[in-house]
Amino acid sequence: MRSIFLFLVLLLTSFQAFSQGTYRLVTARAGDGTHTLLRRYGLNPTRHLRPFLALNQAKLGKNQSLIVGHKYRLPVASPPPSPKEVKRTVATAKTVGPIPPASLFGPTYGGVTVRTQQLRGAVLYVSAGHGGPDPGAIGQYGSAALAEDEYAYDVTLRLARALMEHGAQVYMIIQDPNDGIRDQAVLPIDYDEVTYPRQTIPLNQLARLRQGINAVNSLHARHKGAYQRLLTLHVDSRSAGQNIDVFFYHNSNSKAGQQLAQRIHQTFTARYRRAQPNRPYSGNVSTRNSLYVVRKSLAPTVFMELGNIRNDKDQRRFVIPDNRQALANWICEGIIADYRSRR
């Protein structure tokens, strides 16, 4: 009997020690967010954000923010894939052919009718920021989370479709085979986006950026002599109280990139003047050579920040489908104006 009792005590002690050892306690620093904290300790937010939130729900601040100086439990890291698994996944992704743009628009918007030939001969690359394992900036909308990559992707789909309606040849650089153009306010977050033609998106930021630009530059060589432009769309993350307009960045050494940015900016300024005459438009055009895609793309590039995903007013620009369509239409209108001016 005594032996059984000692065995149970030992078993219970071992179980408690194992349970306590499963989770590592870490302290939040100034400026830490959940993604920052997880990455610092080698955890992938894609896999570990939800377990982290579940473990620490009682210790989180407003909008699931971290409190400086508080200790948080880290979930157990799942084992990384073996080199053979990674090699097999990448090889599979690279051997599958590219997805035709129209098939990415979904069942409701899949049919594209060419209405004009205003962009005939133009080759446009459209790319949403982030994707795959990195959702980008996260905003809180009631009880729902809004991910940058989902909204930037929906606008790029709408933009690609609008460009095709005017006769352009369009390449979607970031692609999600099963999302399509969506008309709901809250777009569910997923992690299955790929890079053209169907490459698995890496977690490492530099590798991800390099992968996308390599795809653009490879296509650029194929269309030598054509009017080629890259539009990359992002959603900013700033203080929740900061309402911002759409900003445009280009390479200081690219006159074509600067002209395109200015044309789109002029369109936005005019459209805002009509839609909201009592509201000044403060978005602007500037150089930003520090941006990898702006610096490395062979095609003249415009990098766009569509708004602040954490600001209540800016969120209306994203959660209302008609507003997402308006963004796409205005960008398309600016591109048409730029294409006409080349003559």
XYZ file of C-alpha atoms in Angstrom:
343
model
C 0.000 0.000 0.000
C 2.786 2.361 0.938
C 4.528 1.550 -2.365
C 1.376 2.431 -4.327
C 1.020 5.699 -2.397
C 4.643 6.637 -3.110
C 4.180 5.751 -6.763
C 1.101 8.011 -7.037
C 2.917 10.881 -5.310
C 5.878 10.462 -7.651
C 3.558 10.294 -10.683
C 1.668 13.430 -9.618
C 4.910 15.315 -8.929
C 6.315 14.293 -12.289
C 3.120 15.371 -14.056
C 3.135 18.755 -12.342
C 6.793 19.293 -13.155
C 6.159 18.352 -16.771
C 3.132 20.687 -17.018
C 5.040 23.593 -15.524
C 8.009 22.934 -17.766
C 5.811 22.885 -20.863
C 5.301 26.671 -20.846
C 8.083 29.212 -20.723
C 7.443 32.486 -18.878
C 8.677 35.636 -20.642
C 8.348 39.335 -19.848
C 6.800 41.849 -22.257
C 9.030 44.803 -23.141
C 8.073 48.324 -24.174
C 6.754 48.294 -27.752
C 6.073 44.565 -27.782
C 3.097 43.181 -29.656
C 2.035 39.547 -29.701
C 3.728 38.880 -33.066
C 6.938 40.595 -31.961
C 7.084 38.631 -28.728
C 6.437 35.294 -30.419
C 9.049 35.872 -33.106
C 11.658 36.914 -30.524
C 11.442 33.447 -28.997
C 11.405 31.575 -32.296
C 7.655 30.977 -32.539
C 5.661 31.372 -35.738
C 2.624 33.663 -35.156
C 0.717 31.709 -37.781
C 0.797 28.560 -35.662
C 1.210 29.928 -32.160
C -0.846 33.141 -31.899
C -4.127 31.454 -30.978
C -2.542 29.149 -28.354
C -0.693 32.159 -26.915
C -3.906 34.178 -26.603
C -5.713 31.244 -24.997
C -2.922 30.754 -22.444
C -2.753 34.434 -21.491
C -6.284 35.751 -21.950
C -6.547 37.020 -18.367
C -3.272 38.979 -18.633
C -3.910 40.807 -21.910
C -4.821 44.483 -22.179
C -7.320 46.205 -24.451
C -7.563 44.698 -27.949
C -5.389 41.778 -26.816
C -2.382 44.038 -26.263
C 0.563 43.134 -24.044
C 1.242 44.945 -20.777
C 4.857 46.005 -20.248
C 6.475 44.133 -17.367
C 3.863 41.378 -17.218
C 4.908 37.778 -17.625
C 3.332 35.656 -20.330
C 3.356 31.949 -21.027
C 4.642 30.789 -24.393
C 3.003 27.764 -26.023
C 5.045 24.723 -26.903
C 6.814 25.096 -30.229
C 5.813 22.497 -32.765
C 8.782 20.744 -34.356
C 9.947 22.373 -37.599
C 9.521 20.406 -40.815
C 12.427 18.258 -41.851
C 14.677 19.392 -44.735
C 13.133 16.638 -46.875
C 9.595 17.918 -46.173
C 10.570 21.502 -47.007
C 12.286 20.428 -50.216
C 9.278 18.325 -51.234
C 6.809 21.174 -50.530
C 8.810 23.765 -52.462
C 9.385 21.383 -55.378
C 5.646 20.634 -55.586
C 4.749 24.315 -55.510
C 7.239 25.234 -58.225
C 6.244 22.470 -60.626
C 2.566 23.454 -60.787
C 1.722 25.925 -63.543
C 0.589 29.519 -62.936
C -3.030 30.230 -62.062
C -4.909 32.220 -64.728
C -5.871 35.600 -63.186
C -9.596 35.320 -63.992
C -9.858 32.037 -62.076
C -8.676 33.869 -58.938
C -11.692 36.191 -58.908
C -14.128 33.563 -57.608
C -17.513 32.322 -58.865
C -19.318 35.680 -58.591
C -16.689 37.761 -60.408
C -14.921 35.112 -62.493
C -16.200 36.234 -65.878
C -14.256 39.208 -67.267
C -15.632 41.191 -70.195
C -13.168 43.437 -72.017
C -15.105 46.719 -72.249
C -12.409 48.942 -73.786
C -8.909 48.648 -75.211
C -7.521 51.634 -73.275
C -4.799 49.448 -71.733
C -4.120 47.208 -74.704
C -0.403 46.394 -74.763
C 0.115 47.273 -71.093
C 1.572 44.659 -68.734
C 0.650 45.226 -65.088
C 1.919 43.377 -62.030
C -0.285 43.726 -58.951
C 0.847 42.454 -55.586
C -0.730 42.501 -52.143
C 1.537 43.017 -49.153
C 2.486 40.085 -46.890
C 0.564 36.794 -47.258
C 1.183 33.153 -46.463
C 2.638 32.823 -42.961
C 2.621 36.599 -42.406
C -0.806 38.331 -42.215
C 0.817 41.756 -41.802
C -0.760 44.427 -39.621
C -3.754 43.425 -37.493
C -6.626 45.723 -36.559
C -9.483 45.131 -34.145
C -13.038 45.603 -35.457
C -15.444 44.862 -32.624
C -14.674 41.284 -31.683
C -13.136 40.502 -35.093
C -9.519 40.769 -36.217
C -8.756 42.448 -39.541
C -5.589 41.282 -41.310
C -3.675 43.537 -43.689
C -2.992 40.834 -46.250
C -6.665 39.883 -46.653
C -7.836 43.431 -47.410
C -4.846 44.350 -49.568
C -5.421 41.120 -51.504
C -9.117 41.820 -52.062
C -8.296 45.276 -53.461
C -5.610 43.823 -55.747
C -8.097 41.279 -57.093
C -10.577 44.041 -57.838
C -7.812 46.126 -59.408
C -6.612 43.229 -61.581
C -10.154 42.635 -62.816
C -10.667 46.340 -63.621
C -7.379 46.463 -65.535
C -8.334 43.380 -67.554
C -11.674 44.962 -68.434
C -9.655 47.661 -70.217
C -7.482 45.210 -72.165
C -4.374 44.979 -69.956
C -2.327 41.845 -69.428
C -2.253 41.335 -65.666
C -0.139 39.167 -63.382
C -1.211 38.568 -59.792
C 2.051 38.160 -57.856
C 0.442 37.107 -54.574
C -2.377 34.607 -55.142
C -4.943 32.740 -53.062
C -6.608 30.019 -55.164
C -9.741 29.767 -52.990
C -10.570 33.282 -51.740
C -11.855 35.151 -54.773
C -13.307 38.657 -54.574
C -15.336 38.786 -51.371
C -18.178 41.130 -50.486
C -18.354 40.635 -46.727
C -17.095 43.167 -44.187
C -14.892 40.850 -42.129
C -12.579 38.768 -44.304
C -11.490 35.535 -42.574
C -7.754 35.181 -42.053
C -6.005 32.278 -43.729
C -2.408 31.442 -44.555
C -2.552 29.637 -47.899
C -1.468 32.430 -50.241
C 1.316 31.654 -52.711
C 3.681 33.676 -54.888
C 3.422 33.520 -58.688
C 3.424 30.992 -60.266
C 2.636 28.835 -57.199
C 5.565 29.157 -54.842
C 5.207 28.542 -51.133
C 5.713 31.850 -49.322
C 8.577 31.733 -46.783
C 8.251 33.127 -43.266
C 11.489 35.112 -43.471
C 10.652 38.658 -44.559
C 13.630 39.223 -46.840
C 13.179 35.831 -48.501
C 9.493 36.618 -49.039
C 10.234 40.014 -50.619
C 12.996 38.560 -52.779
C 10.696 35.778 -53.972
C 8.036 38.223 -55.160
C 10.463 40.573 -56.901
C 12.243 37.656 -58.586
C 8.867 36.646 -60.046
C 8.256 40.180 -61.338
C 11.745 40.564 -62.772
C 11.556 37.212 -64.528
C 8.284 38.224 -66.189
C 9.726 41.653 -66.982
C 12.401 40.062 -69.174
C 9.673 38.185 -71.066
C 7.824 41.413 -71.953
C 10.790 43.518 -72.999
C 9.740 46.719 -74.746
C 6.201 46.779 -73.327
C 4.736 49.313 -70.892
C 5.281 47.459 -67.589
C 4.396 48.666 -64.086
C 4.262 47.092 -60.632
C 1.597 48.124 -58.124
C 2.122 46.813 -54.599
C -0.654 47.473 -52.088
C -0.328 47.589 -48.305
C -2.374 48.645 -45.297
C -0.558 50.651 -42.636
C -0.626 50.164 -38.864
C -0.284 53.255 -36.705
C -1.822 54.642 -33.543
C -5.513 53.739 -33.460
C -6.372 57.442 -33.244
C -4.521 58.367 -36.457
C -6.692 58.697 -39.553
C -4.538 58.733 -42.725
C -5.084 59.075 -46.459
C -3.613 56.945 -49.239
C 0.142 57.456 -49.697
C 2.255 56.641 -52.744
C 5.973 55.798 -52.796
C 8.361 55.388 -55.717
C 12.074 55.041 -56.463
C 13.873 58.395 -56.687
C 15.687 57.097 -59.797
C 12.505 56.124 -61.626
C 10.810 58.949 -63.543
C 8.234 56.480 -64.837
C 7.447 55.314 -61.293
C 7.143 58.898 -60.101
C 4.845 59.835 -62.976
C 2.575 56.846 -62.331
C 2.382 57.644 -58.618
C 1.491 61.241 -59.416
C -1.199 60.212 -61.900
C -2.883 57.933 -59.373
C -2.520 60.582 -56.660
C -4.183 63.153 -58.939
C -7.064 60.755 -59.502
C -7.522 60.219 -55.765
C -7.385 63.956 -55.098
C -10.072 64.637 -57.732
C -12.271 61.774 -56.561
C -12.077 62.835 -52.931
C -12.939 66.400 -53.958
C -16.137 65.134 -55.579
C -17.103 62.558 -52.944
C -16.179 64.580 -49.845
C -15.849 68.264 -50.837
C -15.558 69.446 -47.224
C -12.709 67.060 -46.395
C -9.146 67.922 -47.478
C -7.128 65.070 -48.981
C -3.669 64.864 -47.418
C -2.225 61.801 -49.148
C 0.970 62.496 -51.039
C 3.672 61.159 -53.339
C 7.237 60.707 -52.079
C 10.396 58.661 -52.640
C 11.122 55.628 -50.471
C 14.196 53.843 -51.788
C 14.519 51.919 -48.535
C 11.551 49.747 -49.562
C 12.937 46.506 -51.016
C 10.328 46.164 -53.776
C 10.776 49.790 -54.856
C 14.554 49.401 -54.961
C 14.804 45.990 -56.641
C 11.957 45.865 -59.131
C 12.976 46.249 -62.781
C 9.479 47.481 -63.586
C 8.675 51.046 -62.479
C 6.927 50.611 -59.156
C 4.345 52.368 -57.019
C 4.086 51.234 -53.405
C 0.746 52.235 -51.855
C -0.379 52.505 -48.238
C -4.184 52.400 -48.327
C -4.884 53.528 -44.753
C -4.520 52.677 -41.070
C -6.114 49.330 -40.259
C -6.306 50.248 -36.565
C -8.241 53.492 -37.070
C -12.056 53.391 -36.910
C -12.542 55.804 -39.817
C -9.937 54.162 -42.023
C -11.464 50.751 -41.340
C -14.555 51.887 -43.261
C -12.297 52.141 -46.297
C -11.674 48.401 -45.984
C -14.682 46.699 -44.404
C -17.214 48.198 -46.854
C -16.882 46.236 -50.131
C -17.937 49.202 -52.281
C -15.079 51.224 -50.798
C -12.590 48.497 -51.667
C -13.968 48.555 -55.203
C -13.655 52.342 -55.314
C -9.979 52.107 -54.338
C -9.402 49.619 -57.164
C -11.325 51.742 -59.684
C -9.424 54.912 -58.801
C -6.053 53.185 -59.070
C -7.108 51.766 -62.442
C -8.204 55.215 -63.594
C -4.798 56.640 -62.660
C -3.029 53.871 -64.565
C -5.136 54.538 -67.667
C -4.226 58.238 -67.475
C -0.548 57.342 -67.170
C -0.706 54.868 -70.072
C -2.336 57.452 -72.328
C 0.322 60.045 -71.471
C 3.163 57.870 -72.801
C 2.260 58.776 -76.410
